[in-house]
Amino acid sequence: MPTPRPDIVYGTAWKEARTAVLTELALRSGFRAIDTANQRRHYVEAGVGEALAAAYRAGIVTRDEVFVQTKFTYQRGQDHRLPYDPAAPLSTQVVQSMARSLEHLGTDHVDSYLLHGPASGYGWSDDDVETWTAIVGERDAGRARLVGVSNVSLRHLLELESTGAERPAIVQNRCFARLGWDRAVRAYCIEHDIVYQGFSLLTANPEVLQHPIVSRIAAREKATPAQVVFRFARLIGMVPLTGTSDPEHMRQDLGSGSLALSADEMRAIESLAG
């Protein structure tokens, strides 16, 4: 069965006790891609698994129809609720974290497994080399269909490439308009046929949501500014994440794919702050 390739993803961070309810609502609303992480500090991965199981039972989706993405998170990004033995080698931590993820999610594989940020903000370290090798190993063992990285700079990607390791299939970054919508990393992804997922598109860019250009497009299309931003993201080749808890916003975000933006409007939004 080929891996589904989503054009929008539902993010499950910071939902705590509401994770299962909101994830099931997202699936009922039409989302077919779910992002989580085995990082109890910000995610309840087991709650995502509960929602998936409920959706399967209700006949909303089958496992093959949902793109399930999770992440390995270094100890510095965790709290005390670790999904692995912190004394074990990083390669073993990856294997242990994946085993817990599969248990939480009620599946024998995930569609995408990401490194949830490099060990250092300054470059690709020896720890990252070991961890990335182990993540690729999980893919090769059949426990992940695709592998990728999150919260990376262009420097990280170039240094990863320089080690001779294979490039990620997915890059997931917080995306700021004032930084050209992560232009340098997006260009690298386009050049190497890497899927770029953008998160915090709304919360990181309040000035864009309030900009007259976006407001005019929203009024013409009878849409919300958020829908305009999501449509823009999709048209420039980005897969947006949305973590809304509002049922109406879920429907709006899914419906953003039908908005019409001209080439001039695309250029205007892309150059708003970068």
PDB file of C-alpha atoms in Angstrom:
ATOM      1  CA  MET A   1       0.000   0.000   0.000  1.00  0.00           C
ATOM      2  CA  PRO A   2       1.573   3.358  -1.024  1.00  0.00           C
ATOM      3  CA  THR A   3       2.101   5.949   1.692  1.00  0.00           C
ATOM      4  CA  PRO A   4      -0.589   8.676   1.581  1.00  0.00           C
ATOM      5  CA  ARG A   5       0.850  12.097   0.709  1.00  0.00           C
ATOM      6  CA  PRO A   6      -1.178  14.723   2.594  1.00  0.00           C
ATOM      7  CA  ASP A   7      -1.489  18.376   1.606  1.00  0.00           C
ATOM      8  CA  ILE A   8      -2.494  19.489   5.114  1.00  0.00           C
ATOM      9  CA  VAL A   9      -1.720  17.946   8.525  1.00  0.00           C
ATOM     10  CA  TYR A  10      -3.476  18.126  11.892  1.00  0.00           C
ATOM     11  CA  GLY A  11      -1.032  18.884  14.706  1.00  0.00           C
ATOM     12  CA  THR A  12      -1.680  17.555  18.212  1.00  0.00           C
ATOM     13  CA  ALA A  13       0.754  19.490  20.423  1.00  0.00           C
ATOM     14  CA  TRP A  14      -0.364  21.154  23.675  1.00  0.00           C
ATOM     15  CA  LYS A  15      -3.788  19.504  23.801  1.00  0.00           C
ATOM     16  CA  GLU A  16      -3.197  17.412  26.933  1.00  0.00           C
ATOM     17  CA  ALA A  17      -6.434  15.764  28.156  1.00  0.00           C
ATOM     18  CA  ARG A  18      -8.305  16.922  25.027  1.00  0.00           C
ATOM     19  CA  THR A  19      -5.894  15.185  22.637  1.00  0.00           C
ATOM     20  CA  ALA A  20      -8.059  12.152  21.935  1.00  0.00           C
ATOM     21  CA  VAL A  21     -11.303  14.105  21.541  1.00  0.00           C
ATOM     22  CA  LEU A  22      -9.790  16.751  19.276  1.00  0.00           C
ATOM     23  CA  THR A  23      -7.856  14.286  17.147  1.00  0.00           C
ATOM     24  CA  GLU A  24     -10.977  12.198  16.601  1.00  0.00           C
ATOM     25  CA  LEU A  25     -12.876  15.387  15.725  1.00  0.00           C
ATOM     26  CA  ALA A  26     -10.166  16.267  13.203  1.00  0.00           C
ATOM     27  CA  LEU A  27     -10.506  12.844  11.589  1.00  0.00           C
ATOM     28  CA  ARG A  28     -14.299  13.156  11.508  1.00  0.00           C
ATOM     29  CA  SER A  29     -13.907  16.614   9.942  1.00  0.00           C
ATOM     30  CA  GLY A  30     -11.823  15.204   7.114  1.00  0.00           C
ATOM     31  CA  PHE A  31      -8.174  15.370   8.149  1.00  0.00           C
ATOM     32  CA  ARG A  32      -6.214  12.377   6.889  1.00  0.00           C
ATOM     33  CA  ALA A  33      -2.808  13.225   8.341  1.00  0.00           C
ATOM     34  CA  ILE A  34      -1.974  13.458  12.045  1.00  0.00           C
ATOM     35  CA  ASP A  35       1.263  14.756  13.582  1.00  0.00           C
ATOM     36  CA  THR A  36       2.401  13.840  17.090  1.00  0.00           C
ATOM     37  CA  ALA A  37       5.612  13.097  19.017  1.00  0.00           C
ATOM     38  CA  ASN A  38       6.787  10.757  21.739  1.00  0.00           C
ATOM     39  CA  GLN A  39       7.444  13.788  23.922  1.00  0.00           C
ATOM     40  CA  ARG A  40       5.071  13.837  26.875  1.00  0.00           C
ATOM     41  CA  ARG A  41       6.170  17.385  27.713  1.00  0.00           C
ATOM     42  CA  HIS A  42       4.113  18.758  24.787  1.00  0.00           C
ATOM     43  CA  TYR A  43       2.185  15.803  23.342  1.00  0.00           C
ATOM     44  CA  VAL A  44      -0.064  12.958  24.465  1.00  0.00           C
ATOM     45  CA  GLU A  45       0.844  10.408  21.815  1.00  0.00           C
ATOM     46  CA  ALA A  46      -1.310   7.740  23.480  1.00  0.00           C
ATOM     47  CA  GLY A  47      -4.307  10.071  23.117  1.00  0.00           C
ATOM     48  CA  VAL A  48      -3.702  10.180  19.377  1.00  0.00           C
ATOM     49  CA  GLY A  49      -3.719   6.394  19.416  1.00  0.00           C
ATOM     50  CA  GLU A  50      -7.062   6.405  21.251  1.00  0.00           C
ATOM     51  CA  ALA A  51      -8.525   8.723  18.616  1.00  0.00           C
ATOM     52  CA  LEU A  52      -7.246   6.597  15.754  1.00  0.00           C
ATOM     53  CA  ALA A  53      -8.697   3.443  17.322  1.00  0.00           C
ATOM     54  CA  ALA A  54     -12.071   5.160  17.791  1.00  0.00           C
ATOM     55  CA  ALA A  55     -12.050   6.364  14.183  1.00  0.00           C
ATOM     56  CA  TYR A  56     -11.242   2.871  12.920  1.00  0.00           C
ATOM     57  CA  ARG A  57     -14.054   1.360  15.016  1.00  0.00           C
ATOM     58  CA  ALA A  58     -16.532   3.956  13.757  1.00  0.00           C
ATOM     59  CA  GLY A  59     -15.590   3.311  10.140  1.00  0.00           C
ATOM     60  CA  ILE A  60     -14.432   6.897   9.589  1.00  0.00           C
ATOM     61  CA  VAL A  61     -11.063   5.807   8.213  1.00  0.00           C
ATOM     62  CA  THR A  62      -8.904   2.748   7.883  1.00  0.00           C
ATOM     63  CA  ARG A  63      -5.261   2.664   8.934  1.00  0.00           C
ATOM     64  CA  ASP A  64      -4.138   2.820   5.299  1.00  0.00           C
ATOM     65  CA  GLU A  65      -6.099   6.045   4.762  1.00  0.00           C
ATOM     66  CA  VAL A  66      -4.332   7.996   7.529  1.00  0.00           C
ATOM     67  CA  PHE A  67      -0.824   9.452   7.404  1.00  0.00           C
ATOM     68  CA  VAL A  68       0.538   9.030  10.936  1.00  0.00           C
ATOM     69  CA  GLN A  69       3.665  11.001  11.811  1.00  0.00           C
ATOM     70  CA  THR A  70       5.582  10.979  15.070  1.00  0.00           C
ATOM     71  CA  LYS A  71       8.993  12.057  16.310  1.00  0.00           C
ATOM     72  CA  PHE A  72      12.008  11.083  18.367  1.00  0.00           C
ATOM     73  CA  THR A  73      12.914  13.804  20.874  1.00  0.00           C
ATOM     74  CA  TYR A  74      16.277  14.152  22.612  1.00  0.00           C
ATOM     75  CA  GLN A  75      16.304  14.146  26.412  1.00  0.00           C
ATOM     76  CA  ARG A  76      16.882  17.914  26.566  1.00  0.00           C
ATOM     77  CA  GLY A  77      13.461  18.381  24.916  1.00  0.00           C
ATOM     78  CA  GLN A  78      11.694  16.038  27.332  1.00  0.00           C
ATOM     79  CA  ASP A  79      10.486  16.293  30.889  1.00  0.00           C
ATOM     80  CA  HIS A  80      10.869  13.472  33.427  1.00  0.00           C
ATOM     81  CA  ARG A  81       8.444  11.194  31.522  1.00  0.00           C
ATOM     82  CA  LEU A  82      10.997   9.698  29.170  1.00  0.00           C
ATOM     83  CA  PRO A  83      10.068   7.064  26.558  1.00  0.00           C
ATOM     84  CA  TYR A  84      13.523   5.488  26.697  1.00  0.00           C
ATOM     85  CA  ASP A  85      16.433   4.709  29.004  1.00  0.00           C
ATOM     86  CA  PRO A  86      18.475   7.945  29.209  1.00  0.00           C
ATOM     87  CA  ALA A  87      21.606   5.945  30.019  1.00  0.00           C
ATOM     88  CA  ALA A  88      21.334   3.934  26.803  1.00  0.00           C
ATOM     89  CA  PRO A  89      23.168   4.910  23.593  1.00  0.00           C
ATOM     90  CA  LEU A  90      21.221   7.282  21.369  1.00  0.00           C
ATOM     91  CA  SER A  91      20.742   4.560  18.767  1.00  0.00           C
ATOM     92  CA  THR A  92      19.051   2.411  21.409  1.00  0.00           C
ATOM     93  CA  GLN A  93      16.942   5.352  22.602  1.00  0.00           C
ATOM     94  CA  VAL A  94      15.586   5.712  19.067  1.00  0.00           C
ATOM     95  CA  VAL A  95      14.595   2.043  18.953  1.00  0.00           C
ATOM     96  CA  GLN A  96      12.990   2.224  22.414  1.00  0.00           C
ATOM     97  CA  SER A  97      11.125   5.435  21.576  1.00  0.00           C
ATOM     98  CA  MET A  98       9.776   3.953  18.360  1.00  0.00           C
ATOM     99  CA  ALA A  99       8.611   0.817  20.168  1.00  0.00           C
ATOM    100  CA  ARG A 100       6.655   2.980  22.633  1.00  0.00           C
ATOM    101  CA  SER A 101       5.259   5.074  19.775  1.00  0.00           C
ATOM    102  CA  LEU A 102       3.949   2.031  17.952  1.00  0.00           C
ATOM    103  CA  GLU A 103       2.352   0.834  21.182  1.00  0.00           C
ATOM    104  CA  HIS A 104       0.773   4.249  21.818  1.00  0.00           C
ATOM    105  CA  LEU A 105      -0.507   4.527  18.250  1.00  0.00           C
ATOM    106  CA  GLY A 106      -1.746   0.944  17.915  1.00  0.00           C
ATOM    107  CA  THR A 107       0.119   0.229  14.716  1.00  0.00           C
ATOM    108  CA  ASP A 108       3.080  -1.742  13.406  1.00  0.00           C
ATOM    109  CA  HIS A 109       4.502   1.230  11.502  1.00  0.00           C
ATOM    110  CA  VAL A 110       4.257   4.990  11.176  1.00  0.00           C
ATOM    111  CA  ASP A 111       4.130   6.776   7.853  1.00  0.00           C
ATOM    112  CA  SER A 112       6.728   9.328   8.900  1.00  0.00           C
ATOM    113  CA  TYR A 113       9.325   9.379  11.679  1.00  0.00           C
ATOM    114  CA  LEU A 114      11.083  12.667  12.367  1.00  0.00           C
ATOM    115  CA  LEU A 115      14.054  13.765  14.422  1.00  0.00           C
ATOM    116  CA  HIS A 116      12.393  16.401  16.591  1.00  0.00           C
ATOM    117  CA  GLY A 117      15.234  18.891  16.305  1.00  0.00           C
ATOM    118  CA  PRO A 118      19.028  18.487  16.167  1.00  0.00           C
ATOM    119  CA  ALA A 119      21.145  18.241  19.310  1.00  0.00           C
ATOM    120  CA  SER A 120      22.573  21.719  18.699  1.00  0.00           C
ATOM    121  CA  GLY A 121      21.281  24.854  17.055  1.00  0.00           C
ATOM    122  CA  TYR A 122      24.693  25.464  15.539  1.00  0.00           C
ATOM    123  CA  GLY A 123      25.238  22.453  13.329  1.00  0.00           C
ATOM    124  CA  TRP A 124      24.832  18.733  12.685  1.00  0.00           C
ATOM    125  CA  SER A 125      26.657  17.002  15.536  1.00  0.00           C
ATOM    126  CA  ASP A 126      28.029  13.516  16.143  1.00  0.00           C
ATOM    127  CA  ASP A 127      24.919  12.846  18.253  1.00  0.00           C
ATOM    128  CA  ASP A 128      22.770  13.750  15.250  1.00  0.00           C
ATOM    129  CA  VAL A 129      24.797  11.427  13.009  1.00  0.00           C
ATOM    130  CA  GLU A 130      24.175   8.511  15.383  1.00  0.00           C
ATOM    131  CA  THR A 131      20.518   9.366  15.871  1.00  0.00           C
ATOM    132  CA  TRP A 132      19.790   9.914  12.189  1.00  0.00           C
ATOM    133  CA  THR A 133      21.433   6.591  11.327  1.00  0.00           C
ATOM    134  CA  ALA A 134      19.161   4.886  13.856  1.00  0.00           C
ATOM    135  CA  ILE A 135      16.063   6.666  12.493  1.00  0.00           C
ATOM    136  CA  VAL A 136      16.918   5.517   8.973  1.00  0.00           C
ATOM    137  CA  GLY A 137      17.371   2.055  10.462  1.00  0.00           C
ATOM    138  CA  GLU A 138      13.807   2.150  11.762  1.00  0.00           C
ATOM    139  CA  ARG A 139      12.651   2.915   8.232  1.00  0.00           C
ATOM    140  CA  ASP A 140      14.748   0.085   6.825  1.00  0.00           C
ATOM    141  CA  ALA A 141      13.250  -2.286   9.423  1.00  0.00           C
ATOM    142  CA  GLY A 142       9.752  -1.428   8.179  1.00  0.00           C
ATOM    143  CA  ARG A 143       8.646   0.522  11.231  1.00  0.00           C
ATOM    144  CA  ALA A 144       8.509   3.817   9.312  1.00  0.00           C
ATOM    145  CA  ARG A 145       7.702   4.544   5.682  1.00  0.00           C
ATOM    146  CA  LEU A 146       9.452   7.935   5.504  1.00  0.00           C
ATOM    147  CA  VAL A 147      12.019   9.663   7.707  1.00  0.00           C
ATOM    148  CA  GLY A 148      12.708  13.335   8.235  1.00  0.00           C
ATOM    149  CA  VAL A 149      13.918  16.143  10.450  1.00  0.00           C
ATOM    150  CA  SER A 150      12.291  19.059  12.231  1.00  0.00           C
ATOM    151  CA  ASN A 151      13.436  22.465  13.480  1.00  0.00           C
ATOM    152  CA  VAL A 152      16.475  22.602  11.219  1.00  0.00           C
ATOM    153  CA  SER A 153      18.440  25.319   9.457  1.00  0.00           C
ATOM    154  CA  LEU A 154      19.983  25.152   6.001  1.00  0.00           C
ATOM    155  CA  ARG A 155      23.315  24.618   7.751  1.00  0.00           C
ATOM    156  CA  HIS A 156      21.977  21.510   9.479  1.00  0.00           C
ATOM    157  CA  LEU A 157      20.790  20.096   6.168  1.00  0.00           C
ATOM    158  CA  LEU A 158      24.027  20.808   4.341  1.00  0.00           C
ATOM    159  CA  GLU A 159      26.109  19.312   7.142  1.00  0.00           C
ATOM    160  CA  LEU A 160      23.865  16.229   7.247  1.00  0.00           C
ATOM    161  CA  GLU A 161      24.388  15.842   3.513  1.00  0.00           C
ATOM    162  CA  SER A 162      28.149  16.257   3.888  1.00  0.00           C
ATOM    163  CA  THR A 163      28.308  13.163   6.122  1.00  0.00           C
ATOM    164  CA  GLY A 164      27.232  11.026   3.168  1.00  0.00           C
ATOM    165  CA  ALA A 165      23.971  10.038   4.857  1.00  0.00           C
ATOM    166  CA  GLU A 166      20.773  10.053   2.880  1.00  0.00           C
ATOM    167  CA  ARG A 167      18.752  13.236   2.876  1.00  0.00           C
ATOM    168  CA  PRO A 168      15.465  13.409   4.765  1.00  0.00           C
ATOM    169  CA  ALA A 169      12.232  12.858   2.893  1.00  0.00           C
ATOM    170  CA  ILE A 170      10.478  15.477   5.049  1.00  0.00           C
ATOM    171  CA  VAL A 171      11.543  18.709   6.718  1.00  0.00           C
ATOM    172  CA  GLN A 172       9.182  20.267   9.264  1.00  0.00           C
ATOM    173  CA  ASN A 173       9.914  23.814  10.454  1.00  0.00           C
ATOM    174  CA  ARG A 174       8.280  26.728  12.188  1.00  0.00           C
ATOM    175  CA  CYS A 175       7.674  29.189   9.380  1.00  0.00           C
ATOM    176  CA  PHE A 176       8.081  32.956   9.819  1.00  0.00           C
ATOM    177  CA  ALA A 177       7.038  35.405   7.100  1.00  0.00           C
ATOM    178  CA  ARG A 178       9.666  37.853   8.319  1.00  0.00           C
ATOM    179  CA  LEU A 179      12.307  35.274   7.389  1.00  0.00           C
ATOM    180  CA  GLY A 180      10.948  34.880   3.890  1.00  0.00           C
ATOM    181  CA  TRP A 181       8.724  31.979   4.908  1.00  0.00           C
ATOM    182  CA  ASP A 182      11.915  29.952   5.594  1.00  0.00           C
ATOM    183  CA  ARG A 183      13.002  30.632   2.014  1.00  0.00           C
ATOM    184  CA  ALA A 184      16.481  29.061   2.135  1.00  0.00           C
ATOM    185  CA  VAL A 185      15.301  25.770   3.616  1.00  0.00           C
ATOM    186  CA  ARG A 186      12.303  25.638   1.275  1.00  0.00           C
ATOM    187  CA  ALA A 187      14.585  26.166  -1.714  1.00  0.00           C
ATOM    188  CA  TYR A 188      16.807  23.300  -0.576  1.00  0.00           C
ATOM    189  CA  CYS A 189      13.729  21.095  -0.204  1.00  0.00           C
ATOM    190  CA  ILE A 190      12.468  21.979  -3.676  1.00  0.00           C
ATOM    191  CA  GLU A 191      15.891  21.297  -5.196  1.00  0.00           C
ATOM    192  CA  HIS A 192      16.081  17.856  -3.586  1.00  0.00           C
ATOM    193  CA  ASP A 193      12.400  16.834  -3.807  1.00  0.00           C
ATOM    194  CA  ILE A 194      11.919  16.978  -0.030  1.00  0.00           C
ATOM    195  CA  VAL A 195       8.462  17.588   1.421  1.00  0.00           C
ATOM    196  CA  TYR A 196       8.423  20.829   3.434  1.00  0.00           C
ATOM    197  CA  GLN A 197       5.919  20.956   6.308  1.00  0.00           C
ATOM    198  CA  GLY A 198       5.331  24.361   7.888  1.00  0.00           C
ATOM    199  CA  PHE A 199       3.946  24.869  11.385  1.00  0.00           C
ATOM    200  CA  SER A 200       2.928  27.933  13.415  1.00  0.00           C
ATOM    201  CA  LEU A 201       1.883  29.576  10.152  1.00  0.00           C
ATOM    202  CA  LEU A 202      -0.758  31.602  11.982  1.00  0.00           C
ATOM    203  CA  THR A 203       0.694  32.119  15.461  1.00  0.00           C
ATOM    204  CA  ALA A 204       4.136  33.049  14.102  1.00  0.00           C
ATOM    205  CA  ASN A 205       2.708  35.549  11.623  1.00  0.00           C
ATOM    206  CA  PRO A 206      -0.021  37.737  13.181  1.00  0.00           C
ATOM    207  CA  GLU A 207       1.129  40.699  11.079  1.00  0.00           C
ATOM    208  CA  VAL A 208       0.346  38.751   7.902  1.00  0.00           C
ATOM    209  CA  LEU A 209      -3.164  37.863   9.058  1.00  0.00           C
ATOM    210  CA  GLN A 210      -3.833  41.569   9.597  1.00  0.00           C
ATOM    211  CA  HIS A 211      -2.218  42.797   6.379  1.00  0.00           C
ATOM    212  CA  PRO A 212      -4.490  44.649   3.897  1.00  0.00           C
ATOM    213  CA  ILE A 213      -3.426  42.394   1.007  1.00  0.00           C
ATOM    214  CA  VAL A 214      -4.531  39.293   2.891  1.00  0.00           C
ATOM    215  CA  SER A 215      -7.712  41.019   4.084  1.00  0.00           C
ATOM    216  CA  ARG A 216      -8.647  41.995   0.507  1.00  0.00           C
ATOM    217  CA  ILE A 217      -8.145  38.469  -0.779  1.00  0.00           C
ATOM    218  CA  ALA A 218     -10.166  37.041   2.113  1.00  0.00           C
ATOM    219  CA  ALA A 219     -13.038  39.438   1.428  1.00  0.00           C
ATOM    220  CA  ARG A 220     -13.071  38.628  -2.301  1.00  0.00           C
ATOM    221  CA  GLU A 221     -12.938  34.868  -1.708  1.00  0.00           C
ATOM    222  CA  LYS A 222     -15.447  35.029   1.171  1.00  0.00           C
ATOM    223  CA  ALA A 223     -12.796  33.364   3.289  1.00  0.00           C
ATOM    224  CA  THR A 224     -10.832  34.045   6.460  1.00  0.00           C
ATOM    225  CA  PRO A 225      -7.289  35.435   6.552  1.00  0.00           C
ATOM    226  CA  ALA A 226      -6.173  32.093   7.970  1.00  0.00           C
ATOM    227  CA  GLN A 227      -7.567  30.308   4.923  1.00  0.00           C
ATOM    228  CA  VAL A 228      -5.645  32.680   2.658  1.00  0.00           C
ATOM    229  CA  VAL A 229      -2.397  31.900   4.493  1.00  0.00           C
ATOM    230  CA  PHE A 230      -2.986  28.148   4.275  1.00  0.00           C
ATOM    231  CA  ARG A 231      -3.818  28.403   0.571  1.00  0.00           C
ATOM    232  CA  PHE A 232      -0.693  30.474  -0.045  1.00  0.00           C
ATOM    233  CA  ALA A 233       1.385  27.873   1.804  1.00  0.00           C
ATOM    234  CA  ARG A 234       0.005  25.041  -0.281  1.00  0.00           C
ATOM    235  CA  LEU A 235       0.545  26.914  -3.543  1.00  0.00           C
ATOM    236  CA  ILE A 236       4.235  27.544  -2.796  1.00  0.00           C
ATOM    237  CA  GLY A 237       4.714  23.829  -2.204  1.00  0.00           C
ATOM    238  CA  MET A 238       4.388  23.744   1.567  1.00  0.00           C
ATOM    239  CA  VAL A 239       2.335  21.231   3.553  1.00  0.00           C
ATOM    240  CA  PRO A 240       0.780  23.292   6.361  1.00  0.00           C
ATOM    241  CA  LEU A 241       0.099  22.038   9.857  1.00  0.00           C
ATOM    242  CA  THR A 242      -2.876  23.334  11.790  1.00  0.00           C
ATOM    243  CA  GLY A 243      -3.577  22.598  15.429  1.00  0.00           C
ATOM    244  CA  THR A 244      -6.910  24.346  15.806  1.00  0.00           C
ATOM    245  CA  SER A 245      -9.293  23.135  18.496  1.00  0.00           C
ATOM    246  CA  ASP A 246     -12.300  24.812  16.853  1.00  0.00           C
ATOM    247  CA  PRO A 247     -14.558  22.579  14.683  1.00  0.00           C
ATOM    248  CA  GLU A 248     -15.424  25.428  12.307  1.00  0.00           C
ATOM    249  CA  HIS A 249     -11.773  26.341  11.888  1.00  0.00           C
ATOM    250  CA  MET A 250     -11.025  22.691  11.108  1.00  0.00           C
ATOM    251  CA  ARG A 251     -13.541  22.796   8.266  1.00  0.00           C
ATOM    252  CA  GLN A 252     -12.197  26.139   7.064  1.00  0.00           C
ATOM    253  CA  ASP A 253      -8.589  24.964   7.090  1.00  0.00           C
ATOM    254  CA  LEU A 254      -9.507  21.875   5.069  1.00  0.00           C
ATOM    255  CA  GLY A 255     -11.488  24.042   2.651  1.00  0.00           C
ATOM    256  CA  SER A 256      -8.627  26.443   2.027  1.00  0.00           C
ATOM    257  CA  GLY A 257      -7.481  24.421  -0.962  1.00  0.00           C
ATOM    258  CA  SER A 258     -10.257  25.855  -3.133  1.00  0.00           C
ATOM    259  CA  LEU A 259      -9.238  29.523  -2.826  1.00  0.00           C
ATOM    260  CA  ALA A 260      -7.964  31.333  -5.938  1.00  0.00           C
ATOM    261  CA  LEU A 261      -4.779  33.416  -5.623  1.00  0.00           C
ATOM    262  CA  SER A 262      -3.191  35.105  -8.596  1.00  0.00           C
ATOM    263  CA  ALA A 263       0.533  35.008  -9.310  1.00  0.00           C
ATOM    264  CA  ASP A 264       0.775  38.677  -8.327  1.00  0.00           C
ATOM    265  CA  GLU A 265      -0.986  37.976  -5.037  1.00  0.00           C
ATOM    266  CA  MET A 266       1.325  35.064  -4.348  1.00  0.00           C
ATOM    267  CA  ARG A 267       4.378  37.256  -4.924  1.00  0.00           C
ATOM    268  CA  ALA A 268       2.904  39.982  -2.721  1.00  0.00           C
ATOM    269  CA  ILE A 269       2.299  37.608   0.201  1.00  0.00           C
ATOM    270  CA  GLU A 270       5.678  35.962  -0.182  1.00  0.00           C
ATOM    271  CA  SER A 271       7.403  39.350  -0.005  1.00  0.00           C
ATOM    272  CA  LEU A 272       5.328  40.784   2.843  1.00  0.00           C
ATOM    273  CA  ALA A 273       8.086  40.484   5.399  1.00  0.00           C
ATOM    274  CA  GLY A 274      11.060  38.861   3.814  1.00  0.00           C
TER     275      GLY A 274
END
